[in-house]
Coordinates of C-alpha atoms in Angstrom, one line a residue:
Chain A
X1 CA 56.9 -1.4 -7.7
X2 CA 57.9 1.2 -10.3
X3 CA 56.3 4.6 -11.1
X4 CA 57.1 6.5 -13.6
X5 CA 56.1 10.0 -14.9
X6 CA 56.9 12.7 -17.4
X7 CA 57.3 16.5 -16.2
X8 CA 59.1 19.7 -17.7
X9 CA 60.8 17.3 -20.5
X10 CA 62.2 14.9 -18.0
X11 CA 60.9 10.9 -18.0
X12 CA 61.4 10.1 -14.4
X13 CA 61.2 7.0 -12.7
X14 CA 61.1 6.0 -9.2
X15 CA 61.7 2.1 -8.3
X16 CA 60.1 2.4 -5.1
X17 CA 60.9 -0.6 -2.7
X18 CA 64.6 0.6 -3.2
X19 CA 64.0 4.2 -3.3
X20 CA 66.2 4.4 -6.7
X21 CA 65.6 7.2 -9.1
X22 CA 66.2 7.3 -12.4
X23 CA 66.0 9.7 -15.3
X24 CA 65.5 7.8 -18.7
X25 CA 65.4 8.5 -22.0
X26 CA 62.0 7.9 -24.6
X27 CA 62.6 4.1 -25.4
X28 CA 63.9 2.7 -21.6
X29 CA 60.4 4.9 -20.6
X30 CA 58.3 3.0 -22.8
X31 CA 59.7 -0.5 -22.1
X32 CA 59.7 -0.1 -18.5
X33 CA 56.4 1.0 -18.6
X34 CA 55.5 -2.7 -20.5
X35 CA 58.2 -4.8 -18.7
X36 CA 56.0 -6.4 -16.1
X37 CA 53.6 -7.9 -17.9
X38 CA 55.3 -8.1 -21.4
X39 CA 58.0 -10.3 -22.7
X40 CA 60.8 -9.3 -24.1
X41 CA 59.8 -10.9 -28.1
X42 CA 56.1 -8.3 -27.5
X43 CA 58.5 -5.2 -26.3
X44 CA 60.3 -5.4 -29.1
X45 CA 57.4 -6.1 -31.5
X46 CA 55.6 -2.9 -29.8
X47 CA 58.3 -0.3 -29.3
X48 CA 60.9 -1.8 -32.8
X49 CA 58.9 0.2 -35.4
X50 CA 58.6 3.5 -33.2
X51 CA 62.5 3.2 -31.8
X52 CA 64.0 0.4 -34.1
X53 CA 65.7 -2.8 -32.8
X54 CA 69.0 -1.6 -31.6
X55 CA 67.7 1.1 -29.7
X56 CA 65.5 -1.4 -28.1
X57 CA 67.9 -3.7 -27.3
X58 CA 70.0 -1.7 -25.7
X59 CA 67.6 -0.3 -23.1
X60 CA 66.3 -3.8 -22.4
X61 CA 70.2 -4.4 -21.7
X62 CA 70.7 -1.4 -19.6
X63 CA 66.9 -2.4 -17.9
X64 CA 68.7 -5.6 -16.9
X65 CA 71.6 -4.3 -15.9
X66 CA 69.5 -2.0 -12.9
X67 CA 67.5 -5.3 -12.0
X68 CA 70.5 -7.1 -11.2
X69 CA 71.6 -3.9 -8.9
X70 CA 68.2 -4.2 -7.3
X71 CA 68.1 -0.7 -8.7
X72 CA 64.4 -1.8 -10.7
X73 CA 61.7 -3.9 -9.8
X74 CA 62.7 -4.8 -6.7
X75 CA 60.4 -6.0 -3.8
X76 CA 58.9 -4.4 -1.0
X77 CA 60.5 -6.5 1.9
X78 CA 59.4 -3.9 4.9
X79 CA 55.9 -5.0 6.0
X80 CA 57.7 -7.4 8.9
X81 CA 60.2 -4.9 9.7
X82 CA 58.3 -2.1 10.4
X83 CA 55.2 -4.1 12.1
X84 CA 58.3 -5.5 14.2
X85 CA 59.9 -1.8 14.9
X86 CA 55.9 -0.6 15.7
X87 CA 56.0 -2.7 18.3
X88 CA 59.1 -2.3 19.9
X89 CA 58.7 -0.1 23.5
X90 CA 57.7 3.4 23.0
X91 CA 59.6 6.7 23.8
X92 CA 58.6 10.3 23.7
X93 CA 61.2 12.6 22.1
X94 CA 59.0 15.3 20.9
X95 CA 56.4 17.7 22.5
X96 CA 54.1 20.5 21.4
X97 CA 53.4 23.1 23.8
X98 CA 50.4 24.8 24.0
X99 CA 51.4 28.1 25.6
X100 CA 48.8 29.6 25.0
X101 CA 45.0 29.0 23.8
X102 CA 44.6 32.8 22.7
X103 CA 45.4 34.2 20.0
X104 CA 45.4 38.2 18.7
X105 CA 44.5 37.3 15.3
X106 CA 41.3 35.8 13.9
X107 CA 42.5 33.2 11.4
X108 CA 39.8 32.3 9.4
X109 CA 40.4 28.9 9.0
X110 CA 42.5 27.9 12.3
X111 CA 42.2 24.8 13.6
X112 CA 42.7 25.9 17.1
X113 CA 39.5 27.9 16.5
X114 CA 41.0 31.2 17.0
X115 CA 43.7 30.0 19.3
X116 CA 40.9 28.2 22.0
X117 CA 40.8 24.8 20.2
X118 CA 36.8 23.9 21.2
X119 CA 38.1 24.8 25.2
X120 CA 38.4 28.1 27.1
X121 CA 41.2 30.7 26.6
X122 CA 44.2 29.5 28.8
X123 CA 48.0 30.2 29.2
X124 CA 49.9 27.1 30.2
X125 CA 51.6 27.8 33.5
X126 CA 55.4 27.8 34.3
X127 CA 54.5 24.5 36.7
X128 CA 52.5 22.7 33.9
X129 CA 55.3 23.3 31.3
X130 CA 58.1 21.9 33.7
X131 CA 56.5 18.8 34.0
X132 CA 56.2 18.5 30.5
X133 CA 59.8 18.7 29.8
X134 CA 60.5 16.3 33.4
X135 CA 58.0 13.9 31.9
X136 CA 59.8 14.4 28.2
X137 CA 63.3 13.4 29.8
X138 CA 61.9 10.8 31.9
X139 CA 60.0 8.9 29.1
X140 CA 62.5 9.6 25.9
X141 CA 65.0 6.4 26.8
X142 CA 68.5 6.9 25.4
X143 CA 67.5 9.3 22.8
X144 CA 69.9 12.4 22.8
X145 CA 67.9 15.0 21.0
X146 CA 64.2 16.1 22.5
X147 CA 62.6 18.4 20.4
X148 CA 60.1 21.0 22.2
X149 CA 57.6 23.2 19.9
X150 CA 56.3 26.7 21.7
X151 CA 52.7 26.4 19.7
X152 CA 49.8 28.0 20.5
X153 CA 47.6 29.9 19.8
X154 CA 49.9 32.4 20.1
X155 CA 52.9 31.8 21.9
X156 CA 54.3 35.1 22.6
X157 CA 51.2 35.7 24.2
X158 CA 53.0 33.8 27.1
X159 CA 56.8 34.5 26.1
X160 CA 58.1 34.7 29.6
X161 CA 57.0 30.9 30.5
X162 CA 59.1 30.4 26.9
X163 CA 62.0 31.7 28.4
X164 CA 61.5 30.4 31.8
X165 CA 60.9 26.5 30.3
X166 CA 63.9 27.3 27.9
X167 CA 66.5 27.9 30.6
X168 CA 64.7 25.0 32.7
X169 CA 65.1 22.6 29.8
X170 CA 68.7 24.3 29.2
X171 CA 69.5 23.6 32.8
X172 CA 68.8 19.9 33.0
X173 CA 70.5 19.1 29.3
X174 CA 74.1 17.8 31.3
X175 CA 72.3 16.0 33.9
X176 CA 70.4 13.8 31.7
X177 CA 72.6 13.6 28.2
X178 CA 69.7 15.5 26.6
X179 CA 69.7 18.0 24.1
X180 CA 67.0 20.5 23.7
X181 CA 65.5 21.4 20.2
X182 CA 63.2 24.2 20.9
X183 CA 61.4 25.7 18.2
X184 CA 58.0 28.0 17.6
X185 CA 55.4 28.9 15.7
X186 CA 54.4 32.9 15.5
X187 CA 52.0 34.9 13.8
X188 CA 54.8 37.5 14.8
X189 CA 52.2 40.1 16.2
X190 CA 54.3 40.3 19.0
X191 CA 57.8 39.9 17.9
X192 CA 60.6 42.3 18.8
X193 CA 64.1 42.9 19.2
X194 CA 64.5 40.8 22.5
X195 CA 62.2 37.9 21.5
X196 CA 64.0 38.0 18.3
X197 CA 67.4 37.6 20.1
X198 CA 66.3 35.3 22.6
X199 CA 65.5 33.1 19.8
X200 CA 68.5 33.8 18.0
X201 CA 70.4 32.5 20.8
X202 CA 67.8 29.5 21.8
X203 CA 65.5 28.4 18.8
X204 CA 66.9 25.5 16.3
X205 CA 64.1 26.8 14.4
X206 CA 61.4 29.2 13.7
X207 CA 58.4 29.2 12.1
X208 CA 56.8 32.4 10.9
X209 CA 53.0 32.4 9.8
X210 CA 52.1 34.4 6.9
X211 CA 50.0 33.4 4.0
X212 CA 51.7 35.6 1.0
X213 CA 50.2 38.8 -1.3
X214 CA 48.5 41.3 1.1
X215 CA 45.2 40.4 -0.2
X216 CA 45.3 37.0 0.5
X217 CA 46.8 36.6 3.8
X218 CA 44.6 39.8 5.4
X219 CA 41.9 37.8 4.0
X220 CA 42.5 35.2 5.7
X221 CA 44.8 36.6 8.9
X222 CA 42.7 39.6 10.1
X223 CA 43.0 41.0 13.8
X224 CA 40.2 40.6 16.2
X225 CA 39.0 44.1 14.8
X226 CA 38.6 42.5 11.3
X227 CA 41.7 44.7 9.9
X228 CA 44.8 43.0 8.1
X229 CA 48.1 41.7 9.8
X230 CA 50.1 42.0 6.5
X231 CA 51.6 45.0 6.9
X232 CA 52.6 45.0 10.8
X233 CA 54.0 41.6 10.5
X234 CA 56.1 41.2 6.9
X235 CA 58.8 44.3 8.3
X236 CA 59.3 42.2 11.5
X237 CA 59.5 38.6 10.1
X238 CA 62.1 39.8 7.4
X239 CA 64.3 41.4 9.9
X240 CA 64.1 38.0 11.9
X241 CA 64.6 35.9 8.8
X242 CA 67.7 37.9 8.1
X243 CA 69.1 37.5 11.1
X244 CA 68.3 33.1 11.4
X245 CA 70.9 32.2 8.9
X246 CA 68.6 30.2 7.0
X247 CA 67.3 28.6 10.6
X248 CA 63.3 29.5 10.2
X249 CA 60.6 29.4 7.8
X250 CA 57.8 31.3 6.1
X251 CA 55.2 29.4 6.6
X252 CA 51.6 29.7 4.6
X253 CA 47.8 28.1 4.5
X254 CA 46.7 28.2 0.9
X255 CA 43.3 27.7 0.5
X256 CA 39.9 28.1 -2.3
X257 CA 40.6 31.2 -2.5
X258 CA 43.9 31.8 -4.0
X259 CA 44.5 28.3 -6.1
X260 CA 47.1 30.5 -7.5
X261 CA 49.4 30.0 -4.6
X262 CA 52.3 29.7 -6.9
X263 CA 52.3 33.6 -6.9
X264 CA 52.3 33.8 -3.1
X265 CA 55.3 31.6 -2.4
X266 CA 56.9 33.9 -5.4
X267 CA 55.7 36.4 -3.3
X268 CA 57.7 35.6 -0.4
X269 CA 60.8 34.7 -2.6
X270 CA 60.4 38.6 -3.5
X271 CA 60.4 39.8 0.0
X272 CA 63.9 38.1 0.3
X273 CA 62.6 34.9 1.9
X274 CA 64.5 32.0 1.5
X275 CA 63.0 29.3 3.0
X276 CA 59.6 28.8 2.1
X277 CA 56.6 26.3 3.0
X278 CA 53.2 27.0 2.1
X279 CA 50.5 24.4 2.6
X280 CA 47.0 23.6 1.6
X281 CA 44.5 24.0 4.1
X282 CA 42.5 21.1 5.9
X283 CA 38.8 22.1 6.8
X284 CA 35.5 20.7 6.8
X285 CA 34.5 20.5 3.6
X286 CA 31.5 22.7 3.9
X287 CA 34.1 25.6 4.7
X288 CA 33.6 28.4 1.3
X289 CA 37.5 28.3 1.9
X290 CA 37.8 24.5 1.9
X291 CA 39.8 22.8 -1.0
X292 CA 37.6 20.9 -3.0
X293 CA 38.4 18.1 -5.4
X294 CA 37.6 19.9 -8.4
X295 CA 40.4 22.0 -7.4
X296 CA 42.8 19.8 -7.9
X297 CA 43.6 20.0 -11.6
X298 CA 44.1 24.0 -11.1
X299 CA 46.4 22.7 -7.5
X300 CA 48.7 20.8 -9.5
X301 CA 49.2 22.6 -12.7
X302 CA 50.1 25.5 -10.2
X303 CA 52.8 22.8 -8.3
X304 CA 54.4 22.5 -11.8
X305 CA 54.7 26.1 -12.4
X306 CA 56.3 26.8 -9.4
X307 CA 58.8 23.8 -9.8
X308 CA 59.7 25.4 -13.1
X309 CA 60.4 29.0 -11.8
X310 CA 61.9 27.3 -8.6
X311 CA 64.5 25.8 -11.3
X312 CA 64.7 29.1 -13.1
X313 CA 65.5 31.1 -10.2
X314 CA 67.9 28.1 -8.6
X315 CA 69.9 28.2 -11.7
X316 CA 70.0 32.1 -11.8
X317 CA 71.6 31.9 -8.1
X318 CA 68.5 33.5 -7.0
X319 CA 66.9 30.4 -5.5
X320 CA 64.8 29.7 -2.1
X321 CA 64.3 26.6 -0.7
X322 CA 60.1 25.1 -0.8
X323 CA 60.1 23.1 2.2
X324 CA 57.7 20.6 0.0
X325 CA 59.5 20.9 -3.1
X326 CA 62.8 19.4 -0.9
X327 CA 64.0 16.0 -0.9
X328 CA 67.0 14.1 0.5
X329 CA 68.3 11.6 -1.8
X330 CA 71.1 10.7 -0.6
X331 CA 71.5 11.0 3.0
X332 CA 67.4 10.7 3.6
X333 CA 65.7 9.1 6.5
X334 CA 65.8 5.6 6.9
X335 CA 63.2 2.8 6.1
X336 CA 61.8 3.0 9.6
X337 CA 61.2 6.6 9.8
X338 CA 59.4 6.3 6.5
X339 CA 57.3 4.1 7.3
X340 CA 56.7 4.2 10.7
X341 CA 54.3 7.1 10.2
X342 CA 54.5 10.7 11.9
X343 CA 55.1 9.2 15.4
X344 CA 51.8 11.2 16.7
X345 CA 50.3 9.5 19.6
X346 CA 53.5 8.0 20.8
X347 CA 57.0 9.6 19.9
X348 CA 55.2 13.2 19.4
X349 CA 52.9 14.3 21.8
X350 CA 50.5 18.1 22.3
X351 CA 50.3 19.5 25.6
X352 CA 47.6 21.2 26.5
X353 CA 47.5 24.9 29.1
X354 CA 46.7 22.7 31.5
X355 CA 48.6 20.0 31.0
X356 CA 47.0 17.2 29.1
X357 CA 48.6 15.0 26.7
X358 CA 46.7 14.7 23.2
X359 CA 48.5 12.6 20.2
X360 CA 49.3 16.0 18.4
X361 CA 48.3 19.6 18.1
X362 CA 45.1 19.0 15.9
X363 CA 43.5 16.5 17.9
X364 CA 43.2 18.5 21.2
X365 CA 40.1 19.2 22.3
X366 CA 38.8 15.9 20.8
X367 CA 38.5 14.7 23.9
X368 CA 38.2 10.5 22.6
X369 CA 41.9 11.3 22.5
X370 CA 42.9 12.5 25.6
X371 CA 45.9 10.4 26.6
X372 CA 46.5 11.6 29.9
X373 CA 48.5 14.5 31.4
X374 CA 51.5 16.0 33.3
X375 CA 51.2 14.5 36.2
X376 CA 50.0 11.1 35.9
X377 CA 51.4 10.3 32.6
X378 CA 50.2 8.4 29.6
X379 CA 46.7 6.8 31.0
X380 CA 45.1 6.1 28.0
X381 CA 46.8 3.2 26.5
X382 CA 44.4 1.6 24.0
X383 CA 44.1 5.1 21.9
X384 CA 48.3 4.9 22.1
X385 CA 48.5 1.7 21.2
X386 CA 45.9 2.2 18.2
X387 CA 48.6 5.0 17.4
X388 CA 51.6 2.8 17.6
X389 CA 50.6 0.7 15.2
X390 CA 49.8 2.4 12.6
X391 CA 52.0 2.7 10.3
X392 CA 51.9 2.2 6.3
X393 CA 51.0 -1.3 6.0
X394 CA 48.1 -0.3 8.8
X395 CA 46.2 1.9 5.7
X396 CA 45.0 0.3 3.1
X397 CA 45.5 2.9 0.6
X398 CA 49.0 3.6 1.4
X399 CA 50.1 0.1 1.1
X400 CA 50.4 -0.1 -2.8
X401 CA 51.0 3.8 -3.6
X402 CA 54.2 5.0 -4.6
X403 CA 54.3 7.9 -2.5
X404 CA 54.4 5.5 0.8
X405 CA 58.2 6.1 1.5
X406 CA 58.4 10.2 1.5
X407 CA 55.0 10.8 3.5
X408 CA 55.3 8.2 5.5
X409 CA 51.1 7.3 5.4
X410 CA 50.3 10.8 5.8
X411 CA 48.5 13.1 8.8
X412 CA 46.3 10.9 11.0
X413 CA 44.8 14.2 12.5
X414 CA 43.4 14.5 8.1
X415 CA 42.6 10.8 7.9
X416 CA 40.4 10.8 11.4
X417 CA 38.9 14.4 10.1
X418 CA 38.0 12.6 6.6
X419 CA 37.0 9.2 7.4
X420 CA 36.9 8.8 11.2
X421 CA 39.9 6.6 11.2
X422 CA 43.6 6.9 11.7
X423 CA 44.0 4.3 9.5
X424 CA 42.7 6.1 5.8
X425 CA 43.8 8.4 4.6
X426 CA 42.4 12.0 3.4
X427 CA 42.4 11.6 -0.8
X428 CA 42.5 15.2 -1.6
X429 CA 45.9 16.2 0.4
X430 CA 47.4 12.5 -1.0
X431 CA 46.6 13.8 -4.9
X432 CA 48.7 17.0 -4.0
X433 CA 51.1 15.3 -2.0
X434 CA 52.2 12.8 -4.5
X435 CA 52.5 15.9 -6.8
X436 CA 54.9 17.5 -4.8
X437 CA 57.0 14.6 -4.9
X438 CA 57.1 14.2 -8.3
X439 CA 57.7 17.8 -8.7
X440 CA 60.6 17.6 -6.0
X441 CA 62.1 14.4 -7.8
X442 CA 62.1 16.5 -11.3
X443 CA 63.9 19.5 -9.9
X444 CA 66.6 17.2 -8.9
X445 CA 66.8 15.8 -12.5
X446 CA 67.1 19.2 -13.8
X447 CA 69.6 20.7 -11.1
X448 CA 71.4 17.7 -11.9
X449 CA 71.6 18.0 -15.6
X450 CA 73.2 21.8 -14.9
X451 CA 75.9 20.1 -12.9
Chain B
X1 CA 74.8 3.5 -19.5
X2 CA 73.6 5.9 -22.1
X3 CA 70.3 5.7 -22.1
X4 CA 69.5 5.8 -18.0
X5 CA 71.0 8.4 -15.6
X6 CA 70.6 7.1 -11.7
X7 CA 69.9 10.1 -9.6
X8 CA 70.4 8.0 -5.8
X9 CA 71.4 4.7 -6.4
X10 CA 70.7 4.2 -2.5
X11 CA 69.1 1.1 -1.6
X12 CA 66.9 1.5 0.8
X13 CA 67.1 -2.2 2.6
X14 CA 70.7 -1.0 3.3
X15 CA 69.2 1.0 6.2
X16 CA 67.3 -1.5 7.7
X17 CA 70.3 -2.7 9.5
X18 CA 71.4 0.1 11.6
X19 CA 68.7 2.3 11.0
X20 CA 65.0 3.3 13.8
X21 CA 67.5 5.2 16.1
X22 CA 65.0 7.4 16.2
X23 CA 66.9 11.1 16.3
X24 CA 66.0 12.6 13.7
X25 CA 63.4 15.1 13.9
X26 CA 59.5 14.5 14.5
X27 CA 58.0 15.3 10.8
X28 CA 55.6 17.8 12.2
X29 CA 58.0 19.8 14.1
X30 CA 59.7 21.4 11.1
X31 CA 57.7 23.3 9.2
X32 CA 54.1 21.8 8.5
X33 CA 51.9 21.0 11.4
X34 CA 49.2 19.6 8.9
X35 CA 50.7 17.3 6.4
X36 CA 53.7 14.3 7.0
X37 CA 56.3 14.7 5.1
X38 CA 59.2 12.3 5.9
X39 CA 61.6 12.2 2.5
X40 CA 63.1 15.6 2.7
X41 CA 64.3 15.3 6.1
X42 CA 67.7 14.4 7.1
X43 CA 69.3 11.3 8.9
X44 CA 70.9 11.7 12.1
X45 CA 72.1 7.8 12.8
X46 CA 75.4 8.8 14.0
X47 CA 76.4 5.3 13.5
X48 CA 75.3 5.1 10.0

């Protein structure tokens, strides 16, 4: 399969099964595009009086020449691999924590309904978390790195269990051959110079919420009393970002209300962020803030004008990184992990206050999906097993897209959401994905033609 | 070739052989907790 676009003057095409990229000129664009179900004698008849013979020839030659490097047109072999690797026996290496169900902001359009996710306000316990990370090591096989997420709500709300499950996890790393990746997710209410240094020390990563201009993230990211978090929280995440060495992120919800989100991630780049991820939101459609699918033209004109200032600044040695805009080429994941999906429901698990086990943050509290809990383990195999196999060839609409390979069949938590299924796929947040791809794949044409 | 620039050459298949080890990170523990995004993170096969 082969798919092939033009962006900011660059003619891009993508042989997918192979995961080859290549940036053409005008005439190999053209004849690619009628190679499949053309021969060679129509080609030439079509493209000689626009290009001329020799031109023609030529890139029919050099066409050839990527064939017989299975660099073009080559066939997607996986399905049997990957329905073979679904199967294979299951390990956990990845767990979000639930700290805390509470919050001290009022996002308008959290998922975890103000930090309470359709349950009662809780903070997980110092006992509960344990287990978690005992069950983590004891279910994660040979696998050497075990990644641990402090999410909430609001996980600072409960930052001396963080510290307390940090130094247990920290404590049982020799023991076992594990090693700990502990991350979280703030609003960064409650940040300060000891929480900032305990995660210096601890944290792989970090990942600070904050939607961008002042008047659209205190829109959106008011405090209980309806007034704005903006200004209490941007001093405190840019001392922290300055002090991660590139090891966090500023992270952002855009939503119906500012389709112009360009501005805020440019926003960000201004307040001396460098590393950058702001994402659409997902919400009932009904929601006035929901993103609609008339939206989408505006969505992904405003993903090309940020992939051309992104270039701009990049080339000006003023660049950030746009968590959505980067893509690994070269030394990227391998066929499994791309199309194995997210690993929710099996190699990625949430953990509730209290301890239950849901297959990822934004299923819990939809209580069809409870898998089981601290204590007793993983009970409810049929909704794992539904999990474990789905994977790209499980969704119809992922099967033949182009963008199967880099999302990896998308959220399940969307598709479930959208369609009541795990195995569909939510159509709006696909249009915007495979944008961002294309975007992603252009900026490395164009960083490469400066080099 | 003049007329085509390759950008990653990498065949894919390669990584079937040695690849599903499985250490890399979870997609939803970097940075986006409500989309899957898989091709910009890194492999970390150390016997790739």
């Amino acid at each position: 399969m082969i798919h092939q676009y033009k962006n900011n003057g660059y003619n891009i095409v993508m042989d997918i099964a192979s995961g080859s990229v290549h940036v053409v000129d005008d005439v190999v664009y053209d004849a690619i595009a009628m190679y499949e179900d053309h021969t060679k004698e129509e080609i030439m008849a079509a493209l000689t009086p626009v290009y001329g013979a020799e031109e023609i020839e030529e890139a029919l030659n050099e066409i050839q020449e990527l064939i017989d490097q299975e660099m073009l047109f080559t066939e997607d072999e996986y399905q049997q691999y990957v329905t073979d690797f679904k199967k294979r026996k299951t390990v956990v290496k990845a767990l979000c924590l639930h700290v805390a169900h509470d919050c001290n902001l009022a996002c308008k359009y959290c998922f975890a309904e103000e930090g309470e996710y359709h349950g009662r306000r809780a903070l997980m316990s110092l006992e509960v978390g344990k287990k978690a990370l005992d069950f983590l090591i004891e279910n994660s096989g040979n696998r050497v790195n075990l990644e641990v997420d402090f999410f909430g709500g609001e996980p600072l709300m409960n930052w001396d269990v963080v510290k307390e499950l940090v130094a247990y996890g920290r404590s049982r790393e020799a023991e076992c051959n594990k090693k700990f990746r502990f991350t979280i997710t703030t609003n960064g209410v409650l940040l300060n110079d000891e929480i900032m240094d305990f995660c210096n020390r601890e944290m792989a990563n970090v990942v600070l919420s904050l939607d961008g201009r002042p008047e659209v993230n205190d829109r959106m990211r008011p405090f209980r009393n309806g007034k704005g978090s903006y200004e209490v929280i941007v001093p405190k995440f840019q001392k922290f970002a300055k002090s991660r060495q590139g090891q966090y992120y500023v992270r952002g919800t855009f939503t119906h209300n500012n389709l112009d989100f360009a501005s805020d991630v440019l926003h960000f780049a201004d307040l001396g962020f460098d590393q950058i991820s702001i994402e659409p939101v997902v919400s009932a459609p009904s929601e006035p803030y929901a993103i609609r699918e008339e939206d989408l033209p505006q969505i992904l004109a405003e993903y090309d004008r940020l992939a051309v200032e992104y270039i701009k600044r990049k080339k000006e040695g003023r660049g950030f990184n746009f968590f959505h805009f980067m893509i690994d080429l070269s030394q990227g994941p391998c066929v499994a992990k791309r199309l194995a999906g997210c690993g929710s429901g099996t190699e990625y698990l949430a953990v509730t206050p209290w301890g239950d086990f849901y297959p990822c943050h934004q299923f819990v509290g939809e209580e069809e999906f409870l898998l089981g809990n601290v204590y007793d383990g993983i009970t409810n195999t049929e909704v794992r097993d539904e999990f474990k196999l789905c994977n790209v060839y499980a969704k119809d609409k992922c099967r033949n897209c182009f963008a199967r390979f880099y999302c990896s069949g998308g959220c399940a938590a969307n598709s479930y959401h959208f369609h009541g299924t795990i195995t569909d796929a939510y159509d709006i947040g696909c249009e915007m994905q495979k944008k961002r791809i294309e975007c992603a794949i252009m900026i490395k044409a164009a960083l490469a033609d400066q080099d | 070739m003049k007329k085509i620039k390759t950008l990653t050459a990498n065949t894919l298949k390669n990584t079937m052989k040695k690849g599903g080890c499985g250490e890399c990170q979870t997609s939803c523990q970097s940075a986006c907790k409500t989309s899957c995004t898989v091709g910009n993170q890194s492999c970390e096969n150390a016997n790739r």
